XYZ file of C-alpha atoms in Angstrom:
751
model
C 34.398 5.904 -11.210
C 38.034 6.234 -10.318
C 38.503 6.388 -6.642
C 35.036 5.008 -5.996
C 35.186 1.780 -3.620
C 33.478 -1.341 -5.797
C 31.042 -1.377 -2.431
C 29.471 1.924 -3.621
C 29.362 0.899 -7.531
C 27.532 -2.171 -6.753
C 25.049 -0.474 -4.497
C 24.380 2.266 -7.367
C 24.221 -0.324 -9.837
C 21.611 -2.422 -7.765
C 19.566 0.477 -6.587
C 19.249 1.988 -9.912
C 18.226 -1.265 -11.669
C 15.867 -1.969 -8.702
C 14.042 1.202 -9.109
C 13.656 0.802 -12.906
C 12.542 -2.610 -12.900
C 10.116 -2.051 -9.417
C 8.545 1.065 -10.944
C 7.810 -1.193 -14.067
C 5.983 -3.835 -11.727
C 4.314 -1.351 -10.129
C 2.869 -0.286 -13.128
C 2.047 -3.839 -13.967
C 0.569 -4.300 -10.655
C 2.874 -7.269 -9.776
C 4.816 -7.938 -6.656
C 7.546 -6.115 -5.911
C 9.389 -9.062 -4.801
C 9.186 -10.405 -8.352
C 10.672 -6.719 -9.447
C 13.782 -7.164 -7.179
C 14.417 -10.809 -8.141
C 14.179 -9.425 -11.918
C 16.514 -6.722 -11.073
C 19.156 -9.076 -9.437
C 18.738 -11.378 -12.577
C 19.816 -8.322 -14.722
C 22.905 -7.326 -12.580
C 23.900 -10.872 -12.350
C 27.160 -12.162 -13.816
C 25.100 -14.915 -15.359
C 23.604 -12.210 -17.854
C 26.421 -11.102 -20.113
C 24.696 -8.415 -21.948
C 24.418 -6.058 -18.835
C 26.479 -4.497 -16.263
C 27.166 -6.874 -13.322
C 28.297 -6.344 -9.740
C 32.221 -6.136 -9.170
C 32.145 -7.665 -5.409
C 29.484 -10.455 -4.932
C 30.808 -11.007 -1.149
C 29.782 -7.256 -0.532
C 26.306 -8.079 -1.306
C 26.189 -11.178 0.373
C 26.832 -9.405 3.658
C 24.142 -6.973 2.912
C 21.915 -9.798 2.176
C 22.495 -11.316 5.383
C 21.687 -8.030 7.186
C 18.373 -7.682 4.982
C 17.525 -11.066 6.205
C 17.933 -10.044 9.952
C 15.865 -6.888 9.543
C 13.162 -8.787 7.432
C 12.832 -11.093 10.467
C 13.091 -8.293 12.881
C 10.222 -6.535 11.255
C 8.223 -9.977 11.135
C 8.642 -10.418 15.009
C 7.472 -6.895 15.511
C 4.135 -7.776 13.629
C 3.944 -11.193 15.705
C 2.588 -11.690 19.062
C 2.677 -14.825 21.212
C -0.833 -13.894 22.848
C -2.275 -13.479 19.404
C -1.427 -17.191 18.580
C -2.667 -18.151 22.011
C -6.104 -16.683 21.389
C -6.220 -18.149 18.167
C -7.052 -21.519 19.613
C -6.399 -24.974 18.290
C -8.218 -24.659 14.864
C -5.106 -22.551 13.011
C -2.771 -24.952 14.511
C -4.664 -27.812 12.908
C -4.593 -26.301 9.533
C -1.326 -25.081 9.783
C 0.310 -28.675 10.927
C -1.829 -30.166 7.942
C -0.457 -28.080 5.163
C 3.159 -28.188 6.722
C 3.641 -32.024 7.102
C 1.647 -32.605 3.980
C 3.883 -30.521 1.780
C 7.003 -31.441 3.333
C 6.206 -35.320 2.455
C 5.569 -33.982 -1.040
C 8.776 -32.078 -1.004
C 10.897 -35.194 0.189
C 9.190 -37.675 -2.228
C 9.911 -35.219 -5.116
C 13.820 -35.167 -3.967
C 13.751 -38.913 -3.672
C 12.087 -39.282 -7.111
C 14.683 -37.180 -8.985
C 17.334 -39.057 -7.010
C 18.499 -35.774 -5.188
C 20.367 -36.047 -1.962
C 18.698 -36.531 1.470
C 19.775 -33.099 2.257
C 18.245 -31.611 -1.057
C 15.115 -33.294 -0.259
C 15.008 -32.012 3.172
C 15.757 -28.600 2.486
C 13.112 -28.409 -0.423
C 10.642 -30.032 1.778
C 11.003 -26.925 4.056
C 10.788 -24.608 1.118
C 7.571 -26.013 -0.192
C 5.844 -26.034 3.344
C 5.906 -22.073 3.547
C 3.253 -20.088 1.643
C 4.369 -16.120 1.115
C 2.794 -14.055 3.506
C 3.912 -11.030 1.642
C 2.276 -11.968 -1.517
C -0.733 -13.190 -0.158
C -1.380 -10.130 1.894
C -0.664 -8.088 -1.234
C -2.761 -10.343 -3.441
C -5.700 -9.804 -0.904
C -5.353 -5.996 -0.987
C -5.433 -5.796 -4.554
C -8.284 -8.173 -5.103
C -10.309 -6.024 -2.361
C -10.684 -9.245 -0.207
C -8.858 -8.001 2.982
C -11.997 -7.434 4.573
C -13.478 -10.561 4.258
C -13.654 -13.451 6.662
C -11.759 -16.358 5.116
C -8.754 -13.916 4.731
C -8.203 -13.647 8.091
C -8.279 -17.242 8.957
C -5.278 -17.693 6.136
C -3.183 -14.893 7.596
C -3.653 -16.987 11.099
C -2.107 -19.954 9.503
C 0.213 -17.742 7.901
C 1.620 -16.529 11.197
C 1.733 -19.788 12.592
C 3.716 -20.925 9.349
C 6.124 -17.926 9.838
C 6.770 -19.122 13.416
C 7.207 -22.673 12.602
C 9.694 -21.660 9.534
C 12.046 -20.131 12.276
C 12.017 -23.283 14.268
C 12.551 -25.101 10.962
C 15.546 -23.018 10.066
C 17.177 -23.891 13.610
C 16.539 -27.310 13.208
C 17.580 -27.772 9.548
C 21.007 -25.712 10.673
C 21.520 -28.530 13.636
C 21.105 -30.899 11.098
C 23.121 -29.843 8.354
C 26.041 -29.165 10.703
C 25.704 -32.641 12.546
C 25.239 -34.273 9.190
C 22.244 -36.471 10.330
C 18.885 -36.175 11.247
C 18.113 -38.998 13.906
C 15.529 -38.616 16.359
C 18.129 -37.927 19.489
C 19.501 -34.854 17.634
C 15.991 -33.612 16.543
C 14.985 -33.738 20.408
C 17.911 -32.044 21.591
C 17.593 -29.390 19.014
C 14.079 -28.674 19.948
C 14.997 -28.595 23.965
C 17.667 -26.246 23.020
C 14.953 -23.742 21.057
C 12.369 -24.370 23.999
C 14.889 -23.589 26.343
C 16.365 -20.290 24.980
C 13.301 -19.195 23.508
C 11.637 -19.045 26.854
C 14.773 -17.712 28.647
C 15.057 -14.855 26.152
C 11.226 -14.121 26.299
C 11.026 -14.072 30.090
C 14.037 -11.863 30.711
C 13.547 -9.510 27.448
C 9.704 -9.019 28.678
C 11.026 -8.370 32.129
C 13.479 -5.773 31.618
C 13.279 -4.164 28.335
C 9.428 -2.477 28.917
C 11.189 -1.259 32.098
C 14.132 0.059 30.360
C 11.852 1.697 27.751
C 9.506 2.985 30.432
C 12.318 4.816 32.430
C 13.871 6.392 29.190
C 10.726 7.316 27.401
C 10.809 10.833 28.337
C 14.331 11.144 26.431
C 13.408 9.110 23.568
C 12.692 10.623 19.985
C 12.150 9.074 16.755
C 15.991 9.155 15.962
C 16.691 7.621 19.278
C 14.251 5.037 19.213
C 15.432 4.017 15.976
C 18.995 3.414 17.212
C 17.865 1.752 20.077
C 15.778 -0.675 18.337
C 18.571 -1.502 15.945
C 21.075 -1.771 18.788
C 18.469 -4.336 20.758
C 17.938 -6.168 17.218
C 21.709 -6.554 16.472
C 22.596 -7.315 20.182
C 20.125 -10.195 20.130
C 21.354 -11.606 16.953
C 25.076 -11.683 18.377
C 23.414 -13.597 21.477
C 21.578 -16.037 19.168
C 24.671 -16.751 17.235
C 26.923 -17.249 20.734
C 24.114 -19.758 21.563
C 24.697 -21.463 18.229
C 21.424 -20.204 16.206
C 21.608 -18.004 13.306
C 21.325 -14.138 13.554
C 18.041 -14.476 11.924
C 16.515 -16.069 14.732
C 17.699 -13.747 17.460
C 16.423 -10.774 15.128
C 12.921 -12.405 15.315
C 12.933 -13.065 19.071
C 13.822 -9.443 19.806
C 10.958 -8.429 17.211
C 8.718 -10.417 19.179
C 9.640 -9.112 22.330
C 9.187 -5.495 21.437
C 6.066 -6.652 19.787
C 4.827 -6.644 23.543
C 5.683 -3.003 24.250
C 3.757 0.214 23.939
C 6.479 1.438 21.406
C 5.917 -1.354 19.134
C 4.036 0.045 16.561
C 6.153 3.250 16.054
C 9.375 1.055 16.155
C 7.419 -0.604 13.144
C 7.027 2.476 11.238
C 10.537 3.562 12.143
C 12.226 0.495 11.055
C 10.418 0.155 7.869
C 12.523 2.136 5.334
C 15.500 -0.028 6.891
C 13.940 -2.932 6.331
C 12.773 -2.218 2.748
C 16.386 -0.879 1.626
C 18.107 -4.172 3.075
C 15.352 -6.495 2.290
C 15.126 -5.090 -1.346
C 19.049 -5.993 -1.374
C 18.316 -9.415 -0.340
C 15.957 -10.358 -2.903
C 18.360 -8.810 -5.549
C 20.717 -11.198 -4.058
C 18.214 -14.011 -4.511
C 17.956 -12.992 -8.451
C 21.703 -12.664 -8.627
C 21.907 -16.588 -8.135
C 19.357 -17.661 -11.006
C 21.207 -19.047 -14.083
C 19.266 -19.294 -16.886
C 21.220 -22.343 -18.420
C 20.294 -24.076 -14.991
C 16.571 -23.107 -15.421
C 16.439 -24.612 -18.942
C 18.259 -27.714 -18.016
C 15.959 -28.216 -14.930
C 12.653 -27.436 -16.893
C 11.177 -30.642 -15.536
C 11.559 -30.253 -11.827
C 10.620 -26.855 -12.200
C 7.231 -27.995 -13.631
C 7.151 -30.835 -11.352
C 7.379 -28.697 -8.310
C 5.372 -25.834 -9.624
C 2.140 -28.417 -10.159
C 2.947 -30.047 -6.580
C 2.512 -26.583 -4.811
C -0.491 -25.723 -6.704
C -2.354 -29.067 -6.438
C -0.863 -29.907 -2.973
C -1.412 -26.685 -1.261
C -4.952 -26.493 -2.742
C -5.898 -29.969 -1.838
C -4.201 -30.438 1.362
C -4.541 -26.792 2.531
C -8.541 -27.199 1.914
C -8.402 -30.668 3.787
C -6.674 -28.693 6.685
C -9.150 -25.772 6.895
C -11.716 -28.254 6.790
C -10.384 -30.128 9.718
C -9.890 -26.840 11.616
C -13.860 -26.433 11.333
C -14.543 -24.551 8.254
C -17.150 -25.336 5.461
C -15.977 -26.662 2.037
C -16.341 -23.403 0.557
C -14.270 -21.540 2.998
C -11.809 -24.052 3.161
C -11.411 -24.219 -0.563
C -10.669 -20.524 -0.650
C -8.487 -20.432 2.109
C -6.447 -23.435 0.532
C -6.284 -21.988 -2.946
C -4.850 -18.828 -1.288
C -1.605 -20.554 0.195
C -0.650 -21.968 -3.299
C 2.673 -20.352 -3.688
C 6.195 -19.862 -2.076
C 7.967 -16.905 -1.162
C 10.269 -15.216 1.164
C 10.959 -17.983 3.528
C 11.773 -20.549 0.625
C 14.608 -18.147 -0.312
C 15.833 -17.542 3.101
C 15.861 -21.364 3.762
C 17.554 -21.805 0.246
C 20.190 -19.252 1.245
C 20.536 -21.277 4.376
C 21.329 -24.336 2.783
C 23.672 -22.685 0.206
C 25.593 -20.886 3.240
C 25.881 -24.254 5.039
C 27.241 -26.029 1.716
C 24.714 -28.660 1.881
C 22.259 -27.691 -0.970
C 23.317 -28.128 -4.334
C 23.781 -25.053 -6.589
C 20.831 -25.960 -9.026
C 18.172 -25.970 -6.301
C 18.488 -22.055 -5.781
C 17.284 -21.002 -9.227
C 14.709 -23.836 -9.475
C 12.801 -22.623 -6.415
C 13.298 -18.964 -7.517
C 11.751 -19.814 -11.008
C 8.890 -21.969 -9.052
C 8.440 -18.878 -6.675
C 7.982 -16.528 -9.686
C 5.485 -18.719 -11.550
C 3.543 -19.435 -8.160
C 3.288 -15.836 -7.436
C 1.937 -14.542 -10.961
C -0.444 -17.559 -10.445
C -1.853 -16.523 -7.036
C -4.424 -13.897 -7.648
C -6.128 -16.322 -10.441
C -5.876 -19.264 -7.884
C -7.860 -17.049 -5.199
C -10.290 -15.976 -7.673
C -10.623 -19.295 -9.276
C -11.457 -21.013 -5.772
C -15.266 -19.865 -5.889
C -16.013 -21.065 -9.397
C -14.204 -24.394 -8.631
C -16.459 -25.046 -5.708
C -19.428 -23.990 -7.464
C -18.565 -26.630 -10.180
C -18.063 -29.339 -7.606
C -21.654 -28.377 -5.938
C -23.307 -28.524 -9.126
C -21.673 -32.160 -10.072
C -21.683 -33.502 -6.668
C -24.719 -34.842 -5.070
C -25.929 -32.722 -2.227
C -25.816 -35.372 0.302
C -21.966 -35.656 -0.261
C -21.645 -32.057 0.165
C -23.444 -31.842 3.244
C -21.352 -34.938 4.434
C -18.037 -33.112 3.418
C -19.314 -30.136 5.497
C -20.080 -32.097 8.502
C -16.279 -32.771 8.898
C -16.477 -29.287 10.326
C -18.613 -30.595 13.253
C -16.055 -32.656 14.496
C -13.214 -30.003 14.856
C -12.013 -28.931 18.341
C -14.066 -25.638 17.931
C -17.262 -27.050 17.962
C -16.653 -29.553 20.419
C -17.769 -28.995 24.206
C -15.172 -27.674 25.871
C -16.394 -28.284 29.620
C -13.566 -30.249 30.654
C -13.515 -29.473 34.423
C -10.598 -27.818 36.336
C -7.997 -30.405 35.766
C -6.840 -29.513 32.405
C -6.594 -25.741 32.795
C -5.248 -26.340 36.485
C -2.492 -28.896 35.239
C -1.627 -26.877 32.175
C -1.049 -23.619 34.300
C 1.329 -25.780 36.393
C 3.589 -27.091 33.765
C 3.673 -23.614 32.129
C 4.903 -22.222 35.601
C 7.245 -24.985 36.191
C 8.863 -24.855 32.699
C 9.268 -20.960 33.046
C 10.712 -21.221 36.563
C 12.970 -23.979 35.578
C 14.404 -22.100 32.652
C 15.230 -19.111 35.141
C 16.872 -21.335 37.455
C 18.973 -23.443 35.070
C 20.223 -20.212 33.428
C 21.041 -18.336 36.878
C 22.628 -21.672 38.041
C 24.629 -22.035 34.794
C 26.038 -18.250 35.057
C 26.828 -18.559 38.603
C 28.800 -21.979 38.410
C 30.513 -20.777 35.362
C 31.554 -17.123 36.210
C 30.477 -16.690 39.818
C 32.645 -19.448 41.162
C 35.897 -18.114 39.418
C 34.752 -14.490 40.831
C 34.295 -15.377 44.526
C 37.495 -17.411 44.594
C 39.488 -14.483 43.325
C 38.019 -12.476 46.301
C 38.315 -14.988 49.136
C 39.881 -18.368 49.996
C 38.343 -21.389 48.309
C 37.048 -22.680 51.766
C 34.740 -19.748 51.932
C 34.366 -18.934 48.476
C 32.531 -21.957 47.283
C 30.044 -21.991 50.322
C 29.445 -18.150 49.705
C 28.852 -18.952 45.919
C 26.213 -21.884 46.725
C 24.491 -19.458 49.279
C 24.512 -16.458 46.409
C 22.909 -18.752 43.680
C 20.333 -20.178 46.016
C 19.093 -16.669 47.086
C 19.219 -15.460 43.510
C 16.838 -18.641 42.513
C 14.790 -18.599 45.933
C 11.766 -16.610 44.480
C 11.566 -18.652 41.489
C 11.760 -21.915 43.276
C 8.901 -20.682 45.794
C 6.826 -19.669 42.647
C 7.252 -23.044 41.484
C 6.242 -25.113 44.264
C 3.572 -22.647 45.613
C 1.736 -20.795 42.358
C -1.727 -22.162 41.702
C -2.139 -23.953 45.163
C -4.828 -21.370 46.007
C -6.093 -20.767 42.923
C -9.972 -21.359 42.117
C -9.353 -24.616 40.062
C -7.553 -25.980 42.901
C -10.033 -24.973 45.514
C -12.940 -26.043 43.442
C -11.304 -29.851 42.953
C -10.355 -30.035 46.588
C -13.855 -29.003 47.620
C -15.704 -30.934 45.063
C -14.432 -34.555 45.661
C -12.162 -36.242 48.325
C -10.455 -38.321 45.392
C -9.023 -35.229 44.044
C -7.201 -34.372 47.082
C -4.430 -37.073 46.854
C -3.368 -35.942 43.273
C -3.470 -32.502 44.449
C -1.172 -33.078 47.232
C 0.987 -34.955 44.910
C 1.037 -32.109 42.561
C 2.619 -29.862 45.183
C 5.109 -32.893 46.420
C 6.382 -33.275 42.918
C 7.141 -29.485 42.515
C 8.850 -29.580 45.806
C 10.788 -32.505 44.898
C 11.978 -30.531 41.624
C 12.901 -27.444 43.683
C 14.985 -29.680 46.170
C 16.678 -31.188 42.921
C 17.739 -27.853 41.933
C 19.164 -26.748 45.464
C 21.030 -30.125 45.509
C 22.741 -29.863 42.322
C 23.920 -26.313 43.263
C 25.164 -27.654 46.736
C 26.524 -30.815 45.420
C 28.686 -28.907 42.678
C 30.036 -26.457 45.276
C 30.265 -27.953 48.784
C 32.325 -31.036 49.820
C 29.708 -32.946 51.805
C 27.819 -36.258 51.760
C 25.015 -36.877 49.674
C 22.648 -37.236 52.847
C 23.707 -33.892 54.255
C 23.523 -32.129 50.974
C 19.828 -33.462 50.304
C 19.363 -32.081 54.085
C 20.394 -28.689 53.384
C 18.149 -28.747 50.379
C 15.065 -29.637 52.376
C 15.829 -27.147 54.628
C 16.536 -24.598 52.118
C 13.280 -25.109 50.291
C 11.356 -25.268 53.549
C 13.104 -21.770 54.678
C 11.964 -20.461 51.206
C 8.270 -21.734 51.289
C 7.658 -19.914 54.842
C 9.777 -17.097 54.049
C 7.595 -13.892 54.115
C 10.332 -11.990 52.235
C 10.728 -14.314 49.422
C 6.776 -14.343 49.290
C 6.857 -10.914 48.620
C 9.817 -11.076 46.217
C 8.063 -13.621 44.323
C 4.887 -11.780 44.216
C 6.403 -8.456 43.077
C 8.550 -10.057 40.427
C 5.565 -11.819 38.939
C 3.139 -8.697 39.042
C 5.915 -6.305 37.442
C 6.375 -9.118 34.640
C 2.428 -9.447 34.051
C 2.339 -5.483 34.188
C 5.030 -5.672 31.349
C 3.289 -8.330 29.532
C -0.136 -6.387 29.587
C 1.143 -2.849 29.166
C 0.477 -2.874 25.246
C -3.034 -3.688 26.003
C -3.544 -1.518 28.931
C -1.870 1.543 26.681
C -4.660 0.395 23.981
C -7.624 0.253 25.976
C -6.763 3.457 27.476
C -6.491 5.103 23.833
C -9.526 3.611 22.721
C -7.623 1.251 20.040
C -8.492 -2.189 21.814
C -11.450 -4.022 19.964
C -14.594 -4.293 21.472
C -15.251 -7.340 23.539
C -18.622 -7.893 21.687
C -16.800 -8.681 18.559
C -16.529 -12.389 18.968
C -20.286 -12.687 20.153
C -22.230 -11.873 17.049
C -24.656 -14.665 16.491
C -24.535 -14.796 12.742
C -21.292 -16.270 11.884
C -21.326 -14.134 8.667
C -21.516 -10.840 10.466
C -18.138 -9.607 11.863
C -16.166 -6.103 12.521
C -13.647 -4.575 9.931
C -11.629 -1.329 10.177
C -11.491 1.157 7.659
C -8.969 3.956 7.225
C -10.561 7.094 5.579
C -7.964 8.182 2.868
C -6.591 11.536 2.830
C -8.324 12.639 -0.429
C -11.408 10.998 0.546
C -14.764 12.645 -0.801
C -16.223 11.510 2.225
C -14.248 13.862 4.725
C -16.138 16.524 5.886
C -19.808 14.691 5.729
C -21.489 13.475 8.641
C -22.939 9.723 8.863
C -26.385 11.029 8.169
C -25.165 12.673 4.794
C -23.316 9.744 3.727
C -26.361 7.239 4.904
C -23.851 4.217 5.265
C -26.588 1.992 6.504
C -28.828 2.541 3.767
C -26.272 2.441 1.093
C -24.191 -0.766 2.269
C -26.396 -2.479 5.228
C -23.251 -1.619 7.493
C -23.411 -0.149 11.081
C -20.376 2.115 12.127
C -19.837 1.001 15.589
C -17.297 3.587 16.277
C -14.534 6.474 14.865
C -11.220 6.630 16.457
C -9.607 9.948 15.358
C -6.037 10.159 16.764
C -6.290 9.471 20.676
C -10.042 10.557 20.463
C -12.490 7.561 20.363
C -16.063 7.984 19.540
C -18.368 5.020 20.319
C -21.448 4.530 18.996
C -21.523 7.899 16.871
C -24.612 9.697 15.976
C -25.725 10.664 12.701
C -24.342 14.342 13.071
C -20.697 13.211 13.702
C -18.516 13.994 10.984
C -15.810 12.273 8.827
C -12.256 13.663 8.685
C -9.273 12.190 6.557
C -7.219 9.541 8.370
C -10.173 8.609 10.616
C -10.296 4.842 11.518
C -14.015 3.398 10.884
C -15.105 0.166 12.623
C -17.971 -1.159 10.715
C -20.278 -4.333 11.177
C -21.519 -6.328 8.427
C -21.193 -9.165 6.182
C -18.480 -9.903 3.860
C -20.291 -8.793 0.974
C -21.272 -5.463 2.488
C -17.830 -4.831 4.029
C -16.209 -5.229 0.937
C -18.385 -3.143 -1.040
C -17.880 -0.443 1.518
C -14.144 -0.869 1.252
C -14.484 -0.645 -2.533
C -16.470 2.646 -2.470
C -14.208 4.143 0.061
C -11.164 3.665 -2.191
C -12.912 4.958 -5.050
C -14.352 7.994 -3.875
C -11.511 10.388 -3.774
C -10.591 13.169 -5.213
C -8.977 12.667 -8.529
C -5.443 13.473 -9.177
C -4.406 16.853 -10.648
C -3.255 16.093 -13.917
C -2.239 19.892 -14.610
C -0.290 20.306 -11.290
C 2.096 22.341 -13.067
C -0.347 25.132 -13.900
C -1.094 25.632 -10.407
C 1.879 27.242 -9.090
C 1.566 30.214 -6.945
C 2.713 33.692 -8.050
C 3.011 37.047 -6.793
C 2.205 39.562 -9.497
C 2.425 43.539 -9.839
C -0.797 45.014 -11.249
C -0.932 48.687 -12.078
C -4.834 50.300 -12.305
C -5.071 51.979 -15.532
C -7.903 53.429 -17.324
C -10.822 51.170 -18.144
C -9.626 48.519 -15.863
C -12.538 46.405 -14.410
C -11.175 47.294 -10.845
C -11.035 51.131 -11.059
C -13.481 52.660 -8.810
C -14.292 49.314 -6.986
C -13.277 48.702 -3.309
C -12.051 45.199 -2.285
C -15.413 44.138 -1.328
C -16.858 44.444 -4.858
C -13.919 43.601 -6.710
C -14.852 39.864 -6.598
C -10.838 39.126 -6.623
C -11.549 36.061 -4.354
C -15.057 34.731 -5.263
C -14.718 35.101 -9.223
C -10.916 34.891 -9.747
C -9.496 32.852 -6.659
C -6.746 35.606 -6.051
C -5.804 37.492 -2.997
C -4.632 41.025 -2.658
C -1.535 41.197 -0.592
C -1.249 45.149 -0.447
C -0.974 48.444 -2.032
C 2.493 49.740 -3.188
C 3.604 53.055 -1.842
C 7.165 53.784 -2.875
C 9.747 51.253 -4.111
C 10.061 49.528 -0.566
C 6.498 49.733 1.275
C 3.428 47.873 0.768
C 0.440 49.018 2.940
C -2.808 46.888 3.740
C -5.610 48.019 1.745
C -9.158 48.745 3.870
C -11.993 46.704 2.568
C -13.662 49.972 1.408
C -10.790 51.687 -0.148
C -11.655 52.311 -4.135
C -9.052 51.709 -6.503
C -8.034 54.446 -8.319
C -5.862 55.171 -11.769
C -2.334 54.427 -10.905
C -2.470 52.370 -7.940
C -0.190 49.524 -7.984
C -1.333 46.545 -6.466
C 0.465 43.058 -5.456
C -2.254 39.947 -6.078
C -1.157 36.353 -5.404
C -2.936 33.256 -7.190
C -2.227 30.305 -9.143
C -0.804 30.757 -12.415
C -4.509 29.902 -14.395
C -6.299 32.541 -12.179
C -3.371 35.115 -12.131
C -3.522 35.019 -16.335
C -7.428 35.081 -16.201
C -7.334 38.318 -14.199
C -4.517 39.781 -16.220
C -6.949 39.840 -19.147
C -9.231 42.217 -17.354
C -7.400 44.254 -14.998
């Protein structure tokens, strides 16, 4: 190993150990995350009997990169539009679980006499279930097609988003040394400001950029561009006072709305897997068996708190969101573990120096225990429900299930036009205010000095003020005028005279806000009295509102942004990948649509729907077949199934689960003697008594009986000639025949 840097030695040791351990865990059908953690424990200095890494600082850097790429990949799988379409029900369930588990975490910390910061970070760790582990468990148990699993995944998406926010808040509190309300509010406002700014600017420029260079991009270039955007946003987030992981998540979420999202997700996966594995190995390296033994009581208490807390409060949260007791228990029991984000939050606490060293191995140990118990918790939900149903009076069961009747999704939503109108106005004011503040800040920070370097200060400051107002003018106009001619506004205006004064007030209030922005710009740059600046601001806003060019600019910018925002959906509809609109309108709540990928080795390949008779075998209906860019709606019985097809089927949970199970089972078995099927090219000479003597190629049955192919007839030492199908073989003919090893040997016995 002389001359090899310690970095390479450590990488070799980590990957070799991780490869061996993960193969073992794969054989045992356990999550690979646990294999990485075990590999980290094996190569850590805490285990004296094995080789350990040389330089822990190198591993720390790679682990930080791993977190960055893990959250970038998470962002690619995340969509704000998906969250908005979920409605309020998953939000209620997620918030109930998070606040309940955080309360339990803080209580445990206080009970053991830990510091407030240890308790706060423990609360953050306990609040987050593992998306990766639950998804893998659903897949292994064949439950991913069932309806309750989609409810769980919706809550997990929200938990992941709130975990990002929690990391930012915890970082701010840890650096400030306190967690008072003012600091929390300041942190949340800062998060909201930069999130809106980055998403709006990113969704405006990045799709345009990718559209312009689409003809020049191949997979290699797209991977480099995606990683460049990820790292660039990570640096920007760091400059803004946030973690690099937060910036990576934001960029992934922006790219998730582009047409290239799925391709980027596929390209980034090997990079994410490599650095993610190093991160989880670094987690295992921090496990000290002595600490685990000495902290057995906290480990036991935290494990029980997660299992009981997630099961009870998770069930209660899903019931509040409108689910029956049985469905809520299946969802709540599925959440009873902690995983990736617990490690990330723990790493954050260690890097900030606010978390005790013993807490990390405790959390990792708890994660390992709860991960092993996850499949049993998922499977045990229904038997426990059946036991409860058997022992509780039926009246109580009905009353418990009636909790779903008060859930928001079952409440009449005919609330008139005021709520949607005010909501849309508030969102518009927020977005355009953020853009206005960002542009103003940039111009007052850099533009003023730049203008002063070009011209005298007496001209530079008014010119800077004019340019700044012109830059924000389209946003100020949209802030004041947008939604003033919407259907909701018109309906409210014509329905009652009492609505007109409040509607006029909404216009005046937004106009006053726009005037305040212009006043701030002019007051900072112009040496006039406040009265004159107010008049200038009013005149500027009036001119902006009545300017046709500003109106056109505002509309053009908004349309371009909306087009970029909808580009992914437009492309999905154009390629037939968009899910059908009728999916949510099925009358029976137990019937829904699921997608099934036909495996490459499926025995269904080459058969028609009529031959498979899926409706009779499983009771389901195939509504469409997606084959590459081709989309077959309402296929007939004569349509054939091909490997790689994506089937959309309609049925109940039980029917779809059975279909998935049979589809996975009915595949070509692995060839256990693949070494015997190597193709060989062999030379045969026709002798007296050969079974080919006097036969033609047609009557020889070389293909049909022996599965071999005649390549040619040798003439001289260098030439092979094609044999006519009617040519009859003679003594002395030299044939060159190709076939696999077994068939060639069978043929050699008779030729």
